[in-house]
Each structure stands twice: as structure tokens, then as C-alpha cells.
Amino acid sequence: MNLNKESIESFIKQCQRVLKVSRKPDREEYINVAKVTAIGIILIGVIGFIISIIGQLIQGTG
């Protein structure tokens, strides 16, 4: 990886541009994102639990 002065300056300019257009989410948006994230985590946990139970049932009969 070639780290020269121009590439570092370009990276810093890109970071500054992203920070200028980004904004802090309002309360409603934050709560919606938290709800979707929680639902995703719960779904993944339930799927893992079901797979674990199925695996134990298959092992017990085999």
C-alpha cells in the first residue's frame, strides 16, 4: 500500500465531505433503527435456537 502525501490529503478531504453531509438522527429515526436492529437480533437468536434443537433431536435419534 502506497501512502504518500497526496493519498492522505485525498482521504482527509473525503472524510470531511462525508462529515459535512451527515446529520444526527432525530429521536424517532433512532428508535426505528433500534427496533429494527432488536428484531434482527431476536430473529437470528430464534433461528439459531431452532437449529440447535433440531441438531440435538437428530443426534439423539441417530
Coordinates of N, CA, C and O in Angstrom, one line a residue:
M1 N 0.8 -1.2 0.0 CA 0.0 0.0 0.0 C 0.9 1.2 0.0 O 1.8 1.4 0.8
N2 N 0.6 2.1 -1.0 CA 1.5 3.3 -1.1 C 0.8 4.5 -0.4 O -0.2 5.0 -0.8
L3 N 1.4 4.9 0.7 CA 0.9 6.0 1.5 C 1.7 7.2 1.2 O 2.8 7.4 1.9
N4 N 1.3 8.0 0.3 CA 2.0 9.3 0.0 C 1.2 10.4 0.5 O 0.0 10.3 0.9
K5 N 1.7 11.6 0.4 CA 1.1 12.8 0.9 C -0.3 13.1 0.2 O -1.2 13.4 0.8
E6 N -0.3 12.9 -1.1 CA -1.5 13.1 -1.9 C -2.6 12.2 -1.5 O -3.8 12.6 -1.4
S7 N -2.3 10.9 -1.3 CA -3.4 10.0 -0.9 C -4.0 10.3 0.5 O -5.2 10.1 0.7
I8 N -3.1 10.7 1.4 CA -3.6 11.0 2.7 C -4.4 12.3 2.7 O -5.5 12.3 3.3
E9 N -4.0 13.3 1.9 CA -4.8 14.5 1.8 C -6.2 14.2 1.1 O -7.2 14.7 1.5
S10 N -6.2 13.3 0.1 CA -7.4 13.0 -0.5 C -8.3 12.3 0.4 O -9.5 12.5 0.4
F11 N -7.8 11.4 1.2 CA -8.6 10.7 2.2 C -9.2 11.6 3.2 O -10.4 11.5 3.6
I12 N -8.4 12.6 3.7 CA -8.9 13.6 4.7 C -10.0 14.4 4.0 O -11.1 14.7 4.7
K13 N -9.9 14.8 2.8 CA -10.9 15.6 2.1 C -12.2 14.8 1.9 O -13.3 15.3 2.1
Q14 N -12.1 13.5 1.6 CA -13.3 12.7 1.5 C -14.0 12.5 2.9 O -15.2 12.6 2.9
C15 N -13.2 12.4 3.9 CA -13.8 12.3 5.3 C -14.5 13.6 5.6 O -15.6 13.5 6.2
Q16 N -13.9 14.7 5.3 CA -14.5 16.0 5.6 C -15.8 16.1 4.9 O -16.8 16.6 5.4
R17 N -15.9 15.7 3.6 CA -17.1 15.8 2.8 C -18.2 15.0 3.4 O -19.3 15.4 3.5
V18 N -17.9 13.7 3.8 CA -18.9 12.9 4.4 C -19.4 13.5 5.7 O -20.6 13.5 6.0
L19 N -18.5 14.1 6.5 CA -19.0 14.7 7.8 C -19.9 15.9 7.6 O -20.8 16.2 8.4
K20 N -19.6 16.6 6.5 CA -20.5 17.8 6.2 C -21.9 17.4 5.8 O -22.8 18.1 6.2
V21 N -22.1 16.3 5.1 CA -23.4 15.9 4.6 C -24.1 15.0 5.6 O -25.3 14.8 5.5
S22 N -23.4 14.5 6.6 CA -24.1 13.6 7.6 C -24.8 14.5 8.6 O -24.4 15.6 8.9
R23 N -25.8 13.9 9.2 CA -26.5 14.6 10.3 C -26.8 13.6 11.4 O -26.8 12.4 11.2
K24 N -27.2 14.2 12.5 CA -27.5 13.4 13.7 C -29.0 13.0 13.5 O -29.8 13.8 13.2
P25 N -29.3 11.7 13.7 CA -30.7 11.2 13.6 C -31.6 11.8 14.7 O -31.1 12.0 15.8
D26 N -32.8 12.1 14.3 CA -33.7 12.6 15.4 C -34.2 11.4 16.2 O -33.9 10.2 15.9
R27 N -35.0 11.7 17.2 CA -35.4 10.6 18.2 C -36.2 9.5 17.5 O -35.9 8.3 17.8
E28 N -37.1 9.9 16.7 CA -38.0 8.9 16.0 C -37.2 8.0 15.1 O -37.3 6.8 15.1
E29 N -36.3 8.5 14.3 CA -35.4 7.7 13.5 C -34.5 6.8 14.3 O -34.4 5.6 13.9
Y30 N -34.0 7.3 15.4 CA -33.1 6.5 16.2 C -33.9 5.3 16.8 O -33.4 4.2 16.8
I31 N -35.1 5.6 17.3 CA -35.9 4.5 17.8 C -36.3 3.4 16.8 O -36.3 2.2 17.1
N32 N -36.6 3.9 15.6 CA -36.9 2.9 14.5 C -35.7 2.1 14.2 O -35.9 0.8 14.0
V33 N -34.6 2.6 14.1 CA -33.4 1.8 13.8 C -33.1 0.9 15.0 O -32.7 -0.3 14.7
A34 N -33.3 1.3 16.2 CA -33.1 0.4 17.3 C -34.1 -0.8 17.3 O -33.7 -1.9 17.6
K35 N -35.3 -0.5 17.0 CA -36.4 -1.5 16.9 C -36.0 -2.6 15.8 O -36.1 -3.8 16.0
V36 N -35.6 -2.1 14.6 CA -35.3 -3.0 13.5 C -34.1 -3.8 13.9 O -34.0 -5.0 13.7
T37 N -33.1 -3.2 14.5 CA -31.9 -4.0 15.0 C -32.3 -5.0 16.0 O -31.8 -6.2 15.9
A38 N -33.1 -4.7 17.0 CA -33.5 -5.6 18.0 C -34.3 -6.8 17.4 O -34.1 -7.9 17.8
I39 N -35.2 -6.5 16.4 CA -35.9 -7.6 15.8 C -35.0 -8.5 15.0 O -35.1 -9.7 15.1
G40 N -34.0 -7.9 14.4 CA -33.0 -8.7 13.7 C -32.2 -9.6 14.6 O -32.0 -10.8 14.3
I41 N -31.8 -9.1 15.7 CA -31.0 -9.9 16.7 C -31.9 -11.0 17.3 O -31.4 -12.2 17.4
I42 N -33.1 -10.7 17.6 CA -34.1 -11.7 18.1 C -34.3 -12.8 17.1 O -34.3 -14.0 17.4
L43 N -34.5 -12.4 15.8 CA -34.7 -13.4 14.8 C -33.5 -14.4 14.6 O -33.7 -15.6 14.5
I44 N -32.4 -13.8 14.6 CA -31.2 -14.6 14.4 C -31.0 -15.6 15.6 O -30.7 -16.7 15.5
G45 N -31.3 -15.1 16.8 CA -31.3 -15.9 18.0 C -32.3 -17.1 18.0 O -32.0 -18.2 18.3
V46 N -33.5 -16.8 17.5 CA -34.5 -17.8 17.4 C -34.1 -18.8 16.4 O -34.3 -20.0 16.6
I47 N -33.6 -18.4 15.2 CA -33.2 -19.3 14.2 C -32.1 -20.2 14.7 O -32.1 -21.4 14.5
G48 N -31.1 -19.6 15.4 CA -30.0 -20.4 16.0 C -30.5 -21.4 17.0 O -30.1 -22.6 17.1
F49 N -31.5 -21.0 17.8 CA -32.1 -21.9 18.8 C -32.8 -23.1 18.2 O -32.6 -24.2 18.6
I50 N -33.6 -22.8 17.1 CA -34.3 -23.8 16.4 C -33.3 -24.8 15.8 O -33.5 -26.0 15.9
I51 N -32.3 -24.3 15.2 CA -31.3 -25.2 14.6 C -30.6 -26.0 15.6 O -30.3 -27.2 15.4
S52 N -30.3 -25.4 16.8 CA -29.7 -26.2 17.9 C -30.6 -27.3 18.4 O -30.2 -28.4 18.6
I53 N -31.9 -27.0 18.5 CA -32.9 -28.0 19.0 C -33.0 -29.2 17.9 O -33.0 -30.4 18.3
I54 N -33.0 -28.8 16.7 CA -33.1 -29.8 15.6 C -31.8 -30.7 15.6 O -31.9 -31.9 15.5
G55 N -30.7 -30.1 15.8 CA -29.4 -30.8 15.9 C -29.4 -31.8 17.0 O -29.0 -32.9 16.9
Q56 N -29.9 -31.4 18.2 CA -30.0 -32.3 19.3 C -30.9 -33.4 19.1 O -30.7 -34.5 19.5
L57 N -32.1 -33.1 18.5 CA -33.0 -34.2 18.2 C -32.5 -35.2 17.2 O -32.7 -36.4 17.3
I58 N -31.8 -34.7 16.2 CA -31.2 -35.6 15.2 C -30.1 -36.5 15.9 O -30.0 -37.7 15.6
Q59 N -29.3 -35.9 16.7 CA -28.2 -36.6 17.4 C -28.8 -37.7 18.3 O -28.3 -38.8 18.4
G60 N -29.9 -37.4 19.0 CA -30.5 -38.3 19.9 C -31.1 -39.5 19.3 O -31.1 -40.6 19.8
T61 N -31.6 -39.4 18.0 CA -32.2 -40.5 17.3 C -31.2 -41.3 16.5 O -31.5 -42.4 16.1
G62 N -30.1 -40.7 16.2 CA -29.1 -41.3 15.3 C -28.1 -42.1 16.0 O -27.7 -43.1 16.2

